[in-house]
Amino acid sequence: MGPGRVRGVGVLELLLPASCAGCGAPGAACCPQCVAMFGRPERVARGPTARTAPVYALARYRDVARRLVLHYKERGRRDLAGPLGGVLAAALPHLPEAQPDADGVWWLVPAPSRRVASRVRGGPHLRRLAGACAAGLAGSGRPAAVAPALRLGAGARDAVGLSREQRAANLAGRLRLDPRGVPPPGTPVILLDDVITTGATAAACTHTLTAAGFPVRLILTLTAA
Ligand SMILES: [Zn+2]
C-alpha cells in the first residue's frame, strides 16, 4: 500500500462527518471534554529512564486517553494531531526542566515510528504530532522546530505483544541516529512520545541522542501505561 492508501484515508476523512474519536460526539476530532482528559503533567518513574532524563505524562493510558492515542496511531485519525499536539504544547513550557536553545528555539525530537507503520498510517505519526506541538508553541510566541533525528532500522517490530526484555532488545538494537534530521550540534532537545510503558524505548532514544551530543532536557509523553 503506498501513497494510494494514504490518499484513500484522506478521501474517507473528507466524506465522513467529523466526530470526537474519544466519545463519538459530532463536531470536532476531539471534543473539549475528551481533550481535558490530558491534564496536569505528572512525573513518571520507570526503571530504564531513572538516570536518563525526567519523564512527564499528561494522562494514564486508559479509557478516553488510550482510545484517542489508539485512534490517532492505529486507525488513521490524523485529524487528532492538532488537539493532541496542542495539549503537549500547553504543558511543555511549564515543566521545570523545559528549556529552549540559546536562540530561544524549542527543539522537539519525536520518538521513531516503525518504517512499515509509517507507510500504512500515512507518515510517521509521532513526527506529525511533534509538528502540531511545534505549531502550538509557535502560536504562543515560542519558536519551535522538529528534529526527526531518530529512526528504527529495518526489521523493527511493533512493541505490542513483546515482553519487557524483548522490547528493550528490539529497540536498543535497531535505533539509529538519522544525520538528516539532527539539530545544530550541542542543541538541547525535548523527546516526545505517545505512550510510555516500560520506559525502554524512551531510555534507548535518550541514550542515542545524548551520545550524539544532544542533551535531552526531558521526555514528554501523552500517556503512561
Ligand atoms: Zn469526546
mmCIF file of C-alpha atoms and ligand atoms in Angstrom:
data_model
loop_
_atom_site.group_PDB
_atom_site.id
_atom_site.type_symbol
_atom_site.label_atom_id
_atom_site.label_comp_id
_atom_site.label_asym_id
_atom_site.label_seq_id
_atom_site.Cartn_x
_atom_site.Cartn_y
_atom_site.Cartn_z
ATOM 1 C CA MET A 1 0.000 0.000 0.000
ATOM 2 C CA GLY A 2 1.828 3.235 -0.508
ATOM 3 C CA PRO A 3 0.732 6.714 -1.324
ATOM 4 C CA GLY A 4 -2.538 5.337 -2.744
ATOM 5 C CA ARG A 5 -3.592 4.112 0.661
ATOM 6 C CA VAL A 6 -2.659 7.455 2.166
ATOM 7 C CA ARG A 7 -4.812 9.273 -0.356
ATOM 8 C CA GLY A 8 -7.654 6.843 0.309
ATOM 9 C CA VAL A 9 -7.674 7.666 4.002
ATOM 10 C CA GLY A 10 -7.756 11.348 3.167
ATOM 11 C CA VAL A 11 -10.806 10.948 0.933
ATOM 12 C CA LEU A 12 -12.591 8.915 3.593
ATOM 13 C CA GLU A 13 -11.956 11.630 6.151
ATOM 14 C CA LEU A 14 -13.459 14.199 3.786
ATOM 15 C CA LEU A 15 -16.597 12.135 3.214
ATOM 16 C CA LEU A 16 -17.316 11.263 6.826
ATOM 17 C CA PRO A 17 -18.623 13.953 9.157
ATOM 18 C CA ALA A 18 -16.130 14.806 11.902
ATOM 19 C CA SER A 19 -16.781 13.200 15.243
ATOM 20 C CA CYS A 20 -14.863 13.019 18.506
ATOM 21 C CA ALA A 21 -12.578 9.976 18.491
ATOM 22 C CA GLY A 22 -12.936 9.770 22.263
ATOM 23 C CA CYS A 23 -16.723 9.732 22.707
ATOM 24 C CA GLY A 24 -18.286 9.964 19.255
ATOM 25 C CA ALA A 25 -19.825 13.394 19.748
ATOM 26 C CA PRO A 26 -20.310 15.129 16.384
ATOM 27 C CA GLY A 27 -18.292 18.228 15.583
ATOM 28 C CA ALA A 28 -14.546 18.136 16.150
ATOM 29 C CA ALA A 29 -11.825 15.462 16.062
ATOM 30 C CA CYS A 30 -11.721 15.691 19.837
ATOM 31 C CA CYS A 31 -14.387 17.411 21.937
ATOM 32 C CA PRO A 32 -13.433 19.736 24.849
ATOM 33 C CA GLN A 33 -14.413 17.151 27.475
ATOM 34 C CA CYS A 34 -12.217 14.454 25.953
ATOM 35 C CA VAL A 35 -9.237 16.739 25.336
ATOM 36 C CA ALA A 36 -9.472 17.708 29.028
ATOM 37 C CA MET A 37 -8.507 14.105 29.904
ATOM 38 C CA PHE A 38 -4.939 15.240 29.238
ATOM 39 C CA GLY A 39 -4.378 17.271 32.343
ATOM 40 C CA ARG A 40 -1.556 18.456 34.551
ATOM 41 C CA PRO A 41 1.769 16.759 33.695
ATOM 42 C CA GLU A 42 2.831 14.125 36.208
ATOM 43 C CA ARG A 43 6.325 12.775 36.778
ATOM 44 C CA VAL A 44 6.622 9.174 35.674
ATOM 45 C CA ALA A 45 9.169 6.815 37.220
ATOM 46 C CA ARG A 46 10.399 3.891 35.120
ATOM 47 C CA GLY A 47 13.494 1.783 35.728
ATOM 48 C CA PRO A 48 15.207 2.277 32.352
ATOM 49 C CA THR A 49 14.769 6.078 32.400
ATOM 50 C CA ALA A 50 15.889 6.515 36.024
ATOM 51 C CA ARG A 51 19.267 8.001 35.082
ATOM 52 C CA THR A 52 18.429 9.497 31.696
ATOM 53 C CA ALA A 53 16.007 12.433 31.751
ATOM 54 C CA PRO A 54 12.850 13.313 33.703
ATOM 55 C CA VAL A 55 9.684 11.847 32.192
ATOM 56 C CA TYR A 56 6.268 13.506 32.274
ATOM 57 C CA ALA A 57 2.907 12.185 31.106
ATOM 58 C CA LEU A 58 -0.387 14.029 30.705
ATOM 59 C CA ALA A 59 -2.743 11.092 31.346
ATOM 60 C CA ARG A 60 -2.868 7.452 32.279
ATOM 61 C CA TYR A 61 -3.029 5.075 29.305
ATOM 62 C CA ARG A 62 -6.653 4.032 29.796
ATOM 63 C CA ASP A 63 -10.236 4.963 28.935
ATOM 64 C CA VAL A 64 -10.640 8.033 26.746
ATOM 65 C CA ALA A 65 -6.946 8.976 26.651
ATOM 66 C CA ARG A 66 -5.989 5.476 25.481
ATOM 67 C CA ARG A 67 -8.759 5.481 22.889
ATOM 68 C CA LEU A 68 -7.586 8.807 21.463
ATOM 69 C CA VAL A 69 -3.966 7.625 21.215
ATOM 70 C CA LEU A 70 -5.023 4.393 19.508
ATOM 71 C CA HIS A 71 -7.327 6.137 17.048
ATOM 72 C CA TYR A 72 -4.572 8.556 16.179
ATOM 73 C CA LYS A 73 -1.850 5.965 15.862
ATOM 74 C CA GLU A 74 -3.594 2.866 14.539
ATOM 75 C CA ARG A 75 -6.844 3.915 12.919
ATOM 76 C CA GLY A 76 -5.900 6.767 10.661
ATOM 77 C CA ARG A 77 -7.417 9.580 12.702
ATOM 78 C CA ARG A 78 -4.755 12.065 11.643
ATOM 79 C CA ASP A 79 -7.148 14.885 12.483
ATOM 80 C CA LEU A 80 -6.224 14.210 16.130
ATOM 81 C CA ALA A 81 -2.685 15.545 15.597
ATOM 82 C CA GLY A 82 -3.867 19.104 16.225
ATOM 83 C CA PRO A 83 -5.631 18.567 19.555
ATOM 84 C CA LEU A 84 -3.036 16.090 20.845
ATOM 85 C CA GLY A 85 -0.124 18.285 19.785
ATOM 86 C CA GLY A 86 -1.937 21.174 21.402
ATOM 87 C CA VAL A 87 -2.038 19.580 24.845
ATOM 88 C CA LEU A 88 1.697 18.829 24.610
ATOM 89 C CA ALA A 89 2.411 22.446 23.637
ATOM 90 C CA ALA A 90 0.290 23.754 26.504
ATOM 91 C CA ALA A 91 2.117 21.631 29.083
ATOM 92 C CA LEU A 92 5.714 21.778 27.881
ATOM 93 C CA PRO A 93 6.824 25.352 28.722
ATOM 94 C CA HIS A 94 5.691 24.971 32.342
ATOM 95 C CA LEU A 95 7.808 21.921 33.140
ATOM 96 C CA PRO A 96 10.780 22.765 35.376
ATOM 97 C CA GLU A 97 13.425 21.189 33.124
ATOM 98 C CA ALA A 98 11.972 22.567 29.892
ATOM 99 C CA GLN A 99 14.362 24.854 28.076
ATOM 100 C CA PRO A 100 14.790 26.228 24.543
ATOM 101 C CA ASP A 101 18.201 26.635 22.913
ATOM 102 C CA ALA A 102 20.336 29.777 23.248
ATOM 103 C CA ASP A 103 18.322 31.469 20.491
ATOM 104 C CA GLY A 104 15.028 30.706 22.218
ATOM 105 C CA VAL A 105 14.046 27.894 19.845
ATOM 106 C CA TRP A 106 12.387 24.786 21.300
ATOM 107 C CA TRP A 107 13.750 21.641 19.643
ATOM 108 C CA LEU A 108 11.408 18.668 19.603
ATOM 109 C CA VAL A 109 12.555 15.156 18.723
ATOM 110 C CA PRO A 110 9.746 12.670 18.018
ATOM 111 C CA ALA A 111 10.296 9.071 19.086
ATOM 112 C CA PRO A 112 10.632 6.974 15.918
ATOM 113 C CA SER A 113 7.736 5.125 14.309
ATOM 114 C CA ARG A 114 8.229 1.738 12.695
ATOM 115 C CA ARG A 115 9.053 2.053 8.994
ATOM 116 C CA VAL A 116 6.177 -0.178 7.852
ATOM 117 C CA ALA A 117 3.759 1.513 10.226
ATOM 118 C CA SER A 118 4.814 4.886 8.883
ATOM 119 C CA ARG A 119 3.701 3.922 5.403
ATOM 120 C CA VAL A 120 0.438 2.284 6.425
ATOM 121 C CA ARG A 121 -0.506 5.051 8.779
ATOM 122 C CA GLY A 122 0.159 7.891 6.369
ATOM 123 C CA GLY A 123 3.541 9.011 7.634
ATOM 124 C CA PRO A 124 5.333 8.778 10.972
ATOM 125 C CA HIS A 125 2.589 9.607 13.451
ATOM 126 C CA LEU A 126 4.903 10.981 16.138
ATOM 127 C CA ARG A 127 6.584 13.292 13.653
ATOM 128 C CA ARG A 128 3.202 14.723 12.793
ATOM 129 C CA LEU A 129 2.367 15.022 16.486
ATOM 130 C CA ALA A 130 5.641 16.899 17.084
ATOM 131 C CA GLY A 131 4.789 19.203 14.192
ATOM 132 C CA ALA A 132 1.442 20.026 15.777
ATOM 133 C CA CYS A 133 3.165 20.613 19.121
ATOM 134 C CA ALA A 134 5.662 22.959 17.436
ATOM 135 C CA ALA A 135 2.782 24.850 15.817
ATOM 136 C CA GLY A 136 1.131 25.195 19.214
ATOM 137 C CA LEU A 137 4.325 26.527 20.778
ATOM 138 C CA ALA A 138 4.822 28.991 17.928
ATOM 139 C CA GLY A 139 1.224 30.119 18.383
ATOM 140 C CA SER A 140 2.049 31.150 21.943
ATOM 141 C CA GLY A 141 5.152 33.078 20.865
ATOM 142 C CA ARG A 142 7.683 30.287 21.362
ATOM 143 C CA PRO A 143 9.528 29.408 18.154
ATOM 144 C CA ALA A 144 9.897 25.660 17.838
ATOM 145 C CA ALA A 145 11.449 23.177 15.438
ATOM 146 C CA VAL A 146 11.029 19.466 14.883
ATOM 147 C CA ALA A 147 14.201 17.394 14.571
ATOM 148 C CA PRO A 148 13.360 13.880 13.310
ATOM 149 C CA ALA A 149 16.741 12.672 14.499
ATOM 150 C CA LEU A 150 15.796 9.092 15.378
ATOM 151 C CA ARG A 151 14.732 6.196 13.225
ATOM 152 C CA LEU A 152 14.359 2.462 13.567
ATOM 153 C CA GLY A 153 16.403 0.262 11.286
ATOM 154 C CA ALA A 154 14.784 -2.351 9.062
ATOM 155 C CA GLY A 155 13.014 -5.185 10.811
ATOM 156 C CA ALA A 156 11.902 -3.370 13.940
ATOM 157 C CA ARG A 157 8.737 -4.971 15.241
ATOM 158 C CA ASP A 158 5.868 -3.234 16.947
ATOM 159 C CA ALA A 159 6.391 -3.162 20.694
ATOM 160 C CA VAL A 160 2.898 -4.516 21.306
ATOM 161 C CA GLY A 161 2.954 -8.122 22.452
ATOM 162 C CA LEU A 162 6.652 -8.209 23.294
ATOM 163 C CA SER A 163 7.889 -8.910 26.785
ATOM 164 C CA ARG A 164 9.777 -6.242 28.674
ATOM 165 C CA GLU A 165 13.121 -7.809 27.799
ATOM 166 C CA GLN A 166 12.205 -8.396 24.143
ATOM 167 C CA ARG A 167 11.041 -4.824 23.840
ATOM 168 C CA ALA A 168 14.300 -3.430 25.190
ATOM 169 C CA ALA A 169 16.436 -5.632 22.948
ATOM 170 C CA ASN A 170 14.225 -4.960 19.930
ATOM 171 C CA LEU A 171 14.707 -1.250 20.235
ATOM 172 C CA ALA A 172 18.227 -0.918 21.505
ATOM 173 C CA GLY A 173 19.491 -2.942 18.553
ATOM 174 C CA ARG A 174 17.653 -1.020 15.858
ATOM 175 C CA LEU A 175 17.572 2.571 16.975
ATOM 176 C CA ARG A 176 19.655 4.844 14.755
ATOM 177 C CA LEU A 177 20.555 8.484 14.671
ATOM 178 C CA ASP A 178 19.400 9.997 11.379
ATOM 179 C CA PRO A 179 22.006 12.623 10.423
ATOM 180 C CA ARG A 180 19.483 14.288 8.080
ATOM 181 C CA GLY A 181 17.200 15.084 10.998
ATOM 182 C CA VAL A 182 19.547 16.307 13.703
ATOM 183 C CA PRO A 183 19.517 19.869 15.093
ATOM 184 C CA PRO A 184 22.687 22.020 15.250
ATOM 185 C CA PRO A 185 25.498 20.394 17.313
ATOM 186 C CA GLY A 186 25.010 20.538 21.069
ATOM 187 C CA THR A 187 21.368 21.642 20.901
ATOM 188 C CA PRO A 188 19.283 20.688 23.957
ATOM 189 C CA VAL A 189 16.204 18.734 22.888
ATOM 190 C CA ILE A 190 12.875 17.503 24.207
ATOM 191 C CA LEU A 191 11.824 13.962 23.371
ATOM 192 C CA LEU A 192 8.131 13.451 22.553
ATOM 193 C CA ASP A 193 6.242 10.157 22.630
ATOM 194 C CA ASP A 194 2.634 8.982 22.740
ATOM 195 C CA VAL A 195 2.848 6.358 25.468
ATOM 196 C CA ILE A 196 5.476 5.215 27.928
ATOM 197 C CA THR A 197 5.220 1.616 29.058
ATOM 198 C CA THR A 198 8.385 0.035 30.422
ATOM 199 C CA GLY A 199 10.490 3.085 29.592
ATOM 200 C CA ALA A 200 12.814 1.012 27.393
ATOM 201 C CA THR A 201 12.002 2.998 24.254
ATOM 202 C CA ALA A 202 12.414 6.365 25.937
ATOM 203 C CA ALA A 203 15.676 5.323 27.567
ATOM 204 C CA ALA A 204 17.133 3.999 24.307
ATOM 205 C CA CYS A 205 16.146 7.194 22.478
ATOM 206 C CA THR A 206 17.681 9.334 25.204
ATOM 207 C CA HIS A 207 20.935 7.373 25.213
ATOM 208 C CA THR A 208 21.235 7.682 21.429
ATOM 209 C CA LEU A 209 20.639 11.445 21.456
ATOM 210 C CA THR A 210 22.937 12.063 24.403
ATOM 211 C CA ALA A 211 25.732 10.006 22.869
ATOM 212 C CA ALA A 212 25.440 12.129 19.714
ATOM 213 C CA GLY A 213 25.864 15.318 21.733
ATOM 214 C CA PHE A 214 22.245 16.383 22.110
ATOM 215 C CA PRO A 215 21.317 16.671 25.794
ATOM 216 C CA VAL A 216 17.726 15.538 26.442
ATOM 217 C CA ARG A 217 16.134 18.007 28.852
ATOM 218 C CA LEU A 218 13.030 15.952 29.410
ATOM 219 C CA ILE A 219 10.745 13.352 27.932
ATOM 220 C CA LEU A 220 7.110 14.375 27.458
ATOM 221 C CA THR A 221 4.548 11.751 26.582
ATOM 222 C CA LEU A 222 0.784 11.890 26.120
ATOM 223 C CA THR A 223 0.106 8.861 28.307
ATOM 224 C CA ALA A 224 1.736 6.481 30.767
ATOM 225 C CA ALA A 225 0.743 2.811 30.857
HETATM 226 ZN ZN ZN B 1 -15.361 13.496 23.175
#
